[in-house]
Short mmCIF file of C-alpha atoms in Angstrom, two decimals:
data_model
loop_
_atom_site.label_atom_id
_atom_site.label_comp_id
_atom_site.label_asym_id
_atom_site.label_seq_id
_atom_site.Cartn_x
_atom_site.Cartn_y
_atom_site.Cartn_z
CA SER A 266 0.13 -0.31 0.46
CA MET A 267 2.34 2.70 -1.03
CA GLY A 268 4.79 1.92 1.00
CA GLY A 269 3.15 1.78 4.59
CA ALA A 270 0.24 4.78 3.78
CA GLY A 271 -2.80 2.29 3.83
CA VAL A 272 -1.10 1.66 7.18
CA GLY A 273 -1.20 5.14 8.90
CA LEU A 274 -3.50 6.96 5.95
CA PRO A 275 -6.94 5.77 5.81
CA THR A 276 -7.08 5.64 1.42
CA GLY A 277 -9.10 2.92 1.30
CA ALA A 278 -11.30 -0.83 2.50
CA ILE A 279 -8.57 -2.97 0.84
CA SER A 280 -5.51 -0.95 2.49
CA ALA A 281 -7.69 -0.84 5.76
CA LEU A 282 -9.00 -4.07 5.79
CA TRP A 283 -5.27 -6.05 4.65
CA GLY A 284 -2.85 -3.03 6.55
CA ASN A 285 -4.39 -1.72 9.54
CA PRO A 286 -8.54 -1.79 10.73
CA ALA A 287 -8.12 0.89 13.28
CA LEU A 288 -7.78 2.92 10.10
CA MET A 289 -12.17 1.77 8.93
CA THR A 290 -12.70 4.27 11.53
CA HIS A 291 -12.11 6.98 9.16
CA LEU A 292 -13.45 5.69 6.08
CA GLY A 293 -17.18 6.60 5.79
CA TYR A 294 -20.94 5.38 6.74
CA LEU A 295 -20.47 2.51 3.46
CA THR A 296 -17.21 2.01 1.44
CA PHE A 297 -17.81 -1.10 -1.10
CA GLU A 298 -14.07 -0.95 -2.82
CA THR A 299 -12.90 -3.69 -5.90
CA GLY A 300 -9.62 -4.24 -7.45
CA THR A 301 -7.30 -6.68 -9.17
CA GLU A 302 -4.08 -6.88 -9.33
CA PHE A 303 -1.67 -8.54 -12.53
CA PHE A 304 1.77 -9.61 -11.88
CA LYS A 305 4.25 -12.02 -13.73
CA ASP A 306 7.24 -12.88 -12.56
CA ASP A 307 10.92 -13.86 -14.20
CA LEU A 308 12.49 -16.28 -11.66
CA SER A 309 16.04 -17.95 -13.26
CA SER A 310 18.29 -20.67 -11.70
CA THR A 311 22.14 -20.47 -11.40
CA SER A 312 24.36 -23.48 -10.18
CA VAL A 313 27.98 -23.46 -11.13
CA THR A 314 29.99 -27.47 -11.54
CA ALA A 315 33.35 -27.70 -9.63
CA GLU A 316 35.10 -26.49 -12.63
CA GLY A 317 33.66 -23.75 -12.81
CA VAL A 318 30.59 -24.39 -15.37
CA SER A 319 28.09 -21.32 -15.14
CA ARG A 320 24.33 -22.49 -16.45
CA THR A 321 21.09 -20.36 -16.19
CA THR A 322 17.67 -21.62 -16.50
CA HIS A 323 15.00 -19.03 -16.96
CA SER A 324 11.78 -20.03 -15.05
CA ASP A 325 7.93 -20.02 -17.99
CA GLY A 326 6.40 -17.52 -15.90
CA GLU A 327 2.69 -17.01 -16.68
CA VAL A 328 0.73 -14.16 -15.37
CA GLY A 329 -0.90 -13.94 -12.81
CA VAL A 330 -4.13 -12.72 -11.66
CA LEU A 331 -5.10 -11.64 -7.93
CA PRO A 332 -8.47 -9.66 -6.90
CA GLY A 333 -9.91 -7.27 -3.80
CA VAL A 334 -12.51 -6.65 -2.46
CA GLY A 335 -12.73 -4.62 0.95
CA TRP A 336 -16.81 -3.74 2.62
CA VAL A 337 -16.87 -1.83 5.66
CA LEU A 338 -19.57 -0.24 8.03
CA ARG A 339 -19.87 2.69 10.05
CA PRO A 340 -23.17 3.27 11.04
CA LYS A 341 -24.22 7.41 11.18
CA GLY A 342 -23.13 8.38 14.88
CA GLU A 343 -21.55 5.74 15.91
CA LYS A 344 -18.11 5.38 16.56
CA PHE A 345 -17.60 1.52 16.17
CA ALA A 346 -17.00 0.63 12.31
CA LEU A 347 -17.25 -3.27 10.39
CA GLY A 348 -15.48 -4.50 8.37
CA TRP A 349 -14.74 -7.71 5.79
CA GLY A 350 -12.40 -8.58 3.60
CA LEU A 351 -11.41 -10.78 0.68
CA MET A 352 -7.87 -10.67 -0.97
CA ALA A 353 -4.61 -12.25 -1.86
CA ALA A 354 -2.31 -12.12 0.68
CA ALA A 355 0.91 -14.25 -0.58
CA GLY A 356 2.49 -16.67 -3.18
CA PHE A 357 5.13 -18.09 -5.59
CA ARG A 358 4.79 -19.68 -8.91
CA THR A 359 7.46 -21.23 -11.09
CA ASN A 360 7.92 -24.08 -13.67
CA TRP A 361 11.25 -25.08 -14.32
CA ALA A 362 11.64 -27.36 -17.13
CA PRO A 363 14.57 -30.01 -16.75
CA ASP A 364 18.12 -28.48 -17.65
CA PRO A 365 20.81 -31.66 -17.46
CA GLN A 366 24.00 -28.17 -17.96
CA ASN A 367 21.97 -27.26 -14.99
CA LEU A 368 22.50 -28.85 -11.65
CA MET A 369 19.50 -28.26 -9.61
CA LEU A 370 16.86 -29.11 -12.92
CA ALA A 371 19.81 -31.94 -13.91
CA PRO A 372 16.75 -35.37 -14.36
CA MET A 373 16.77 -37.42 -11.75
CA TRP A 374 18.47 -40.40 -13.04
CA PRO A 375 22.04 -39.97 -13.67
CA GLN A 376 22.11 -36.63 -12.81
CA ASN A 377 20.66 -37.04 -9.35
CA GLY A 378 18.62 -33.40 -10.21
CA PHE A 379 14.50 -31.95 -9.88
CA GLY A 380 14.12 -32.67 -13.05
CA LEU A 381 11.49 -31.18 -14.31
CA LEU A 382 9.83 -28.74 -11.38
CA ASN A 383 6.65 -27.45 -11.33
CA THR A 384 5.28 -24.83 -7.74
CA GLU A 385 1.96 -23.02 -7.23
CA LEU A 386 1.22 -21.33 -3.85
CA ALA A 387 -1.72 -19.35 -3.56
CA MET A 388 -2.74 -18.21 -0.44
CA THR A 389 -6.14 -15.87 0.23
CA LYS A 390 -6.83 -13.62 3.12
CA VAL A 391 -10.03 -12.95 4.76
CA PRO A 392 -10.74 -10.63 7.77
CA PHE A 393 -12.95 -10.46 9.73
CA ALA A 394 -12.80 -6.78 11.46
CA ALA A 395 -14.31 -4.25 13.88
CA ALA A 396 -12.81 -0.74 14.76
CA TYR A 397 -13.43 1.57 17.43
CA GLN A 398 -13.13 5.75 17.79
CA VAL A 399 -11.46 5.98 21.42
CA THR A 400 -11.59 9.73 20.71
CA PRO A 401 -11.31 11.96 17.96
CA LYS A 402 -8.01 11.75 17.45
CA LEU A 403 -7.25 8.09 18.53
CA SER A 404 -8.98 4.85 16.78
CA ILE A 405 -7.47 1.09 17.32
CA GLY A 406 -8.85 -1.80 15.44
CA LEU A 407 -9.35 -5.33 16.07
CA ALA A 408 -9.49 -7.78 12.89
CA ALA A 409 -9.42 -11.73 13.44
CA LEU A 410 -8.46 -13.99 9.45
CA VAL A 411 -8.71 -16.84 7.93
CA PHE A 412 -6.10 -18.34 5.75
CA HIS A 413 -6.63 -20.54 2.83
CA GLY A 414 -3.88 -21.95 1.10
CA ARG A 415 -3.49 -23.66 -1.96
CA LEU A 416 0.37 -25.59 -3.47
CA ALA A 417 1.79 -27.28 -5.22
CA ILE A 418 5.52 -28.69 -5.16
CA SER A 419 6.37 -31.52 -7.53
CA PRO A 420 8.76 -32.56 -6.51
CA ASN A 421 8.50 -32.47 -2.75
CA PRO A 422 11.84 -31.02 -1.83
CA VAL A 423 11.87 -31.84 1.67
CA ASN A 424 10.46 -35.37 1.92
CA GLU A 425 12.81 -38.53 1.59
CA PRO A 426 13.25 -39.83 -2.07
CA ASP A 427 13.65 -43.61 -2.87
CA ILE A 428 16.73 -44.78 -2.58
CA SER A 429 18.73 -47.55 -4.19
CA GLY A 430 22.47 -48.28 -4.65
CA THR A 431 26.09 -46.50 -3.32
CA VAL A 432 27.88 -43.78 -4.98
CA ALA A 433 30.49 -45.99 -5.13
CA GLY A 434 29.81 -48.43 -6.61
CA GLY A 435 28.87 -46.11 -9.79
CA ASP A 436 24.99 -46.65 -9.11
CA PHE A 437 23.42 -44.81 -6.79
CA ARG A 438 20.26 -44.36 -8.10
CA SER A 439 17.72 -40.58 -5.66
CA ILE A 440 13.90 -40.62 -6.75
CA ARG A 441 12.27 -37.39 -4.97
CA PRO A 442 8.37 -38.15 -4.90
CA MET A 443 6.31 -36.77 -7.32
CA VAL A 444 2.62 -35.41 -7.09
CA GLY A 445 -0.83 -34.69 -8.80
CA GLY A 446 -2.61 -31.33 -8.59
CA PRO A 447 -2.78 -28.52 -6.03
CA VAL A 448 -3.83 -29.62 -2.04
CA THR A 449 -5.41 -26.64 0.26
CA GLU A 450 -5.76 -26.26 4.02
CA PHE A 451 -6.95 -23.86 6.11
CA GLY A 452 -4.89 -21.59 8.82
CA LEU A 453 -5.92 -18.60 11.94
CA GLY A 454 -4.23 -15.41 12.70
CA ALA A 455 -5.33 -12.21 14.03
CA GLN A 456 -4.50 -8.81 14.05
CA ILE A 457 -4.53 -4.98 15.93
CA GLY A 458 -3.68 -2.02 14.78
CA ILE A 459 -3.54 1.36 16.68
CA TYR A 460 -4.21 5.30 13.97
CA TYR A 461 -3.58 8.80 15.09
CA GLU A 462 -4.04 12.03 13.58
CA VAL A 463 -1.29 14.22 15.00
CA SER A 464 -2.30 17.83 13.47
CA PRO A 465 -4.81 17.82 10.38
CA MET A 466 -1.83 17.42 8.30
CA ILE A 467 -0.25 14.19 9.77
CA SER A 468 -1.14 10.83 11.10
CA ALA A 469 0.27 7.93 11.89
CA GLY A 470 -0.25 4.06 12.49
CA ALA A 471 0.56 0.82 13.08
CA SER A 472 -0.52 -2.98 13.47
CA PHE A 473 0.60 -6.59 13.58
CA THR A 474 -0.16 -9.61 12.50
CA THR A 475 0.46 -12.82 14.55
CA PRO A 476 2.65 -15.94 12.41
CA GLN A 477 -0.50 -18.05 10.41
CA ASN A 478 -0.33 -21.75 11.25
CA PHE A 479 -1.47 -24.11 8.57
CA ASP A 480 -1.80 -28.63 9.01
CA PHE A 481 0.77 -30.35 6.86
CA TYR A 482 -0.40 -30.03 3.17
CA GLU A 483 -0.80 -33.34 2.42
CA TRP A 484 -0.14 -35.06 -1.17
CA ASN A 485 -0.89 -38.69 -1.99
CA SER A 486 2.03 -40.22 -4.50
CA VAL A 487 3.69 -43.45 -5.43
CA HIS A 488 7.22 -45.01 -4.54
CA GLY A 489 9.22 -44.17 -7.83
CA ASN A 490 12.45 -45.93 -7.59
CA PRO A 491 12.65 -48.63 -9.86
CA ASP A 492 15.78 -50.46 -7.82
CA LEU A 493 13.50 -51.38 -5.00
CA ASP A 494 10.97 -53.92 -4.39
CA ASN A 495 8.65 -51.46 -3.25
CA TYR A 496 8.34 -49.91 -6.86
CA LEU A 497 4.84 -47.66 -7.43
CA THR A 498 3.48 -49.12 -4.39
CA ALA A 499 2.00 -45.62 -2.89
CA ARG A 500 2.63 -43.41 -0.33
CA LYS A 501 2.25 -40.04 1.40
CA VAL A 502 4.06 -36.99 1.22
CA ASP A 503 3.72 -33.66 2.61
CA ILE A 504 5.00 -29.89 3.15
CA ASP A 505 4.86 -27.62 6.02
CA VAL A 506 4.08 -23.64 4.89
CA ASP A 507 3.25 -21.11 7.23
CA GLY A 508 3.35 -17.58 7.45
CA PRO A 509 5.21 -15.48 9.28
CA PRO A 510 4.09 -12.37 11.20
CA VAL A 511 4.42 -9.10 10.22
CA LEU A 512 4.49 -5.49 12.19
CA SER A 513 3.68 -2.47 10.43
CA VAL A 514 3.99 0.81 10.73
CA GLY A 515 3.33 3.84 8.30
CA ILE A 516 3.10 7.86 8.27
CA GLY A 517 0.56 9.47 6.82
CA LEU A 518 0.70 13.65 5.41
CA ASN A 519 -1.98 15.52 3.90
CA PRO A 520 -0.59 18.97 2.26
CA THR A 521 -3.88 20.12 1.23
CA SER A 522 -7.24 19.32 1.00
CA LYS A 523 -6.99 17.39 -1.75
#
């Protein structure tokens, strides 16, 4: 939100519900706001061999569309406000083709790299917020947060691969588990905020968002090493992806009435 302006200056419903719920007391009687972000990443992976040979591989990026909705109500003559939102919170996406000359993206066999590597995380934030204007200059806000995460990552980088042979024997094979489509999990959190108008021209705000703890994302997979007796038998793979605590501080400036 413009480098923190959405924390220290009431610019709209989405920025208030995202950055500081205390701002809701300064948005008028009824505010509804919707918006969309478009993003496209440009990622690359560079590996250097023991002989000093460097190789850079680029991920095939795609355009992502992130909608946002914010709704705030402050009943006329009251000091409290209520709000609800639905917005993108975080995410990433990669789409790497196998590259025998890149150590990370080399085929699993015989080079023991990741080979084909695809990831995608989409995390949505749903705040249920309330705010109260303690004095004409001071407001406080509190929000209960529901997070919805949708994750795909294949092959799984943290679970134990299916290993056969020995390095010394030259027949070493390590096959990491592949998974299908994305799976979803929910996480909970809370946010508290404060807003203060220092003068008609200057305002300040701050907020704290608690960590967001999700259950393990879990997929069905199979043992993929043909050298082992459990080849193609079912297995479960999982990964733990949580959200961090966030402390935000912002200062607003109103040089003129416009």
